[in-house]
Amino acid sequence: MKWLGVLLAVAVAVIVIYKVNYPSYSYRYRLQVSIAVDEKIYTGSSVIEVVWDCGPKIAGLGRCAPSLGGPATLIDLGAHGVIVATLRSGENISPTPDGAIDAVWLCASAFGYRSTNEELPALPHLTGRRNLSVSNLPRLVWFVNPADMKSAQKVTFLNVASVFDPTAHFTEAFVEITRDPIVVDIPNKLPWFSELRRLQKEGKGTLSKSGQFQLVYNMFVGENS
């Protein structure tokens, strides 16, 4: 029994040392977006998890890399199709030409953080809710036909009336820190998603929208889900 206690103490010490040298920081937030069309308000929300995994705290090597869990936020507009606030912008350049922000940065930025290495330990302790500003908004993709990924069109919070519907305008967009469970229901709402993910994991299935973005599976479901 004595040796068992010693082994347990050693195991705990190893875990503590590992976590100190290879820290991980995570937090969850709910993204909620509402749009009014013909005086009717449609709302979508989803719980997103941001995880930062950091390397050893050795001079020059302590870099941290982010990953995402959970689904994009989908607003079901009935006969008008769906609008998705995606997790990723679908572009390979940063900042994006239209200012679309990835879900990694969206919530932290709303709370005034840039997600630098020095700020990461504070992020799991965030509380409350923040409205999104015009300079901190996700990529919006409108699927005229949710069953056809080729029907995708880019819209923004500012041009939705001219691109989507003259009566359309966004009424609310906010993030809120939460511990709610993650529910991944995108495959049920976008029937082509599972096949797109399978093909792209095999190195196939790239779909580009000329002058807009590429449709990539992790725009809709985070890589940790």
XYZ file of C-alpha atoms in Angstrom:
225
model
C 0.000 0.000 0.000
C 2.900 2.326 0.745
C 4.327 1.781 -2.740
C 0.892 2.402 -4.235
C 0.773 5.767 -2.501
C 4.256 6.633 -3.785
C 3.323 5.668 -7.352
C 0.141 7.731 -7.147
C 2.082 10.745 -5.899
C 4.605 10.362 -8.747
C 1.802 10.096 -11.304
C 0.148 13.249 -9.973
C 3.478 15.080 -10.038
C 4.068 14.041 -13.654
C 0.600 15.283 -14.652
C 1.129 18.602 -12.870
C 4.543 19.104 -14.500
C 3.095 18.264 -17.915
C 0.213 20.713 -17.528
C 2.542 23.439 -16.327
C 4.845 22.990 -19.314
C 2.154 22.148 -21.870
C -0.823 24.265 -20.778
C -4.204 24.163 -22.462
C -6.863 26.865 -22.247
C -10.475 26.448 -23.321
C -13.804 28.233 -23.096
C -17.264 27.930 -24.584
C -19.536 30.615 -25.863
C -22.920 30.872 -27.491
C -23.150 32.829 -30.716
C -26.653 34.099 -31.438
C -27.725 35.997 -34.535
C -31.200 37.307 -35.447
C -32.486 38.678 -38.749
C -35.807 40.294 -39.613
C -37.441 39.537 -42.975
C -40.914 40.855 -43.831
C -41.326 41.907 -40.187
C -40.707 38.340 -38.961
C -37.616 37.655 -36.844
C -35.565 34.504 -37.391
C -32.899 33.468 -34.868
C -30.081 30.945 -34.808
C -27.609 30.067 -32.068
C -24.928 27.482 -31.344
C -22.376 26.665 -28.667
C -18.753 26.895 -29.828
C -15.655 25.779 -27.938
C -12.243 27.357 -28.429
C -9.201 25.371 -27.287
C -5.648 26.683 -27.190
C -2.903 24.047 -26.791
C 0.530 25.408 -25.948
C 4.012 23.991 -26.329
C 6.735 23.716 -23.685
C 7.668 26.857 -21.828
C 11.174 26.937 -23.238
C 12.562 30.142 -24.674
C 11.288 30.512 -28.227
C 9.199 27.301 -28.212
C 6.145 28.230 -26.152
C 3.808 28.725 -29.081
C 0.074 28.081 -28.806
C -2.281 26.784 -31.485
C -6.084 27.117 -31.527
C -8.757 24.623 -32.531
C -12.539 24.670 -32.528
C -15.366 22.416 -31.429
C -19.081 22.705 -32.062
C -21.195 23.792 -35.038
C -21.644 26.985 -36.983
C -24.718 29.089 -36.242
C -27.537 28.378 -38.701
C -30.592 30.586 -39.157
C -33.483 28.733 -40.804
C -35.447 31.199 -42.941
C -38.019 28.713 -44.192
C -38.817 29.343 -47.855
C -35.948 31.862 -48.003
C -33.302 29.173 -47.354
C -30.751 29.383 -44.544
C -28.018 31.784 -43.504
C -24.978 30.314 -41.741
C -22.572 32.287 -39.572
C -19.576 30.074 -40.252
C -16.747 29.125 -37.899
C -14.084 29.944 -40.474
C -14.006 32.611 -43.164
C -13.199 30.208 -46.019
C -10.303 32.438 -47.066
C -6.558 31.899 -46.782
C -5.656 35.507 -46.086
C -5.938 37.503 -42.889
C -7.430 39.977 -42.427
C -10.114 39.067 -44.958
C -11.066 41.741 -47.517
C -14.564 42.120 -46.037
C -13.402 41.831 -42.412
C -15.079 38.490 -41.604
C -13.726 37.099 -38.301
C -13.082 33.431 -37.483
C -14.795 31.904 -34.430
C -11.383 31.512 -32.737
C -11.125 35.270 -32.315
C -14.760 36.378 -32.333
C -15.709 35.991 -28.667
C -12.371 36.992 -27.181
C -12.336 40.115 -29.335
C -15.849 41.040 -28.176
C -14.492 41.006 -24.604
C -11.488 43.135 -25.563
C -8.839 40.404 -25.922
C -6.547 39.696 -28.872
C -5.847 36.091 -27.769
C -2.111 36.648 -27.415
C -0.105 34.048 -25.477
C -0.043 36.355 -22.476
C -3.841 36.780 -22.523
C -4.798 33.103 -22.939
C -4.884 32.225 -19.183
C -7.585 34.878 -18.681
C -9.941 33.609 -21.372
C -11.332 30.564 -19.472
C -12.432 32.985 -16.730
C -14.568 35.200 -18.948
C -18.200 35.676 -17.934
C -21.198 37.487 -19.330
C -22.394 38.602 -22.725
C -21.176 41.063 -25.342
C -22.805 42.418 -28.485
C -20.767 42.086 -31.661
C -19.489 45.274 -33.239
C -19.447 46.058 -36.974
C -15.701 45.353 -36.982
C -16.091 41.956 -35.289
C -18.572 39.821 -37.232
C -18.493 36.263 -38.626
C -18.617 35.154 -42.249
C -22.233 34.846 -43.412
C -23.174 32.381 -46.145
C -26.684 32.272 -47.600
C -27.835 28.962 -49.053
C -30.815 29.690 -51.277
C -31.330 25.910 -51.347
C -29.971 24.257 -48.179
C -29.810 20.901 -49.988
C -27.421 22.310 -52.626
C -24.057 23.579 -51.424
C -23.498 25.211 -54.825
C -26.301 27.646 -54.028
C -24.023 29.353 -51.475
C -23.712 33.127 -51.652
C -21.804 35.519 -49.427
C -23.766 38.172 -47.577
C -22.714 40.637 -44.921
C -24.477 42.420 -42.101
C -24.338 45.595 -44.171
C -25.440 44.393 -47.627
C -28.022 41.744 -46.686
C -30.917 43.905 -47.882
C -29.457 44.355 -51.380
C -28.260 40.757 -51.756
C -30.941 38.810 -49.899
C -34.224 40.703 -49.477
C -35.092 44.430 -49.408
C -36.836 43.999 -46.049
C -33.978 42.061 -44.448
C -31.878 43.509 -41.637
C -30.018 41.992 -38.715
C -31.552 42.839 -35.377
C -29.116 41.175 -32.978
C -25.719 39.494 -32.831
C -24.007 38.613 -29.561
C -21.707 36.145 -27.822
C -22.246 34.829 -24.314
C -19.966 32.687 -22.188
C -21.654 29.379 -21.353
C -21.147 25.869 -20.015
C -24.010 24.489 -22.063
C -23.315 21.238 -23.926
C -22.260 21.294 -27.557
C -24.893 19.995 -29.983
C -23.686 19.256 -33.512
C -26.787 19.217 -35.710
C -25.367 20.709 -38.911
C -25.321 17.315 -40.753
C -29.104 17.142 -40.278
C -29.666 20.660 -41.567
C -27.183 20.678 -44.465
C -27.518 17.223 -46.082
C -24.380 17.590 -48.218
C -22.096 18.330 -45.260
C -21.093 14.772 -44.311
C -20.051 13.957 -47.875
C -18.129 17.237 -48.185
C -16.231 16.455 -44.969
C -15.439 12.915 -46.140
C -14.154 14.078 -49.508
C -12.067 16.911 -48.119
C -10.450 14.663 -45.518
C -9.413 12.517 -48.482
C -7.941 15.560 -50.203
C -10.861 16.055 -52.614
C -14.084 18.005 -52.813
C -12.797 21.605 -52.884
C -15.559 24.013 -53.861
C -14.606 27.600 -54.614
C -17.023 30.478 -54.995
C -15.311 32.847 -57.387
C -14.271 36.080 -55.700
C -15.919 35.035 -52.438
C -14.555 32.039 -50.495
C -13.967 28.299 -50.507
C -16.453 25.960 -48.867
C -14.451 23.946 -46.343
C -16.013 21.461 -43.930
C -14.550 23.112 -40.809
C -16.498 26.262 -41.663
C -19.549 24.331 -40.479
C -18.300 21.933 -37.789
C -15.134 22.439 -35.751
C -12.251 20.026 -36.149
C -12.612 18.920 -32.509
C -16.189 17.709 -33.044
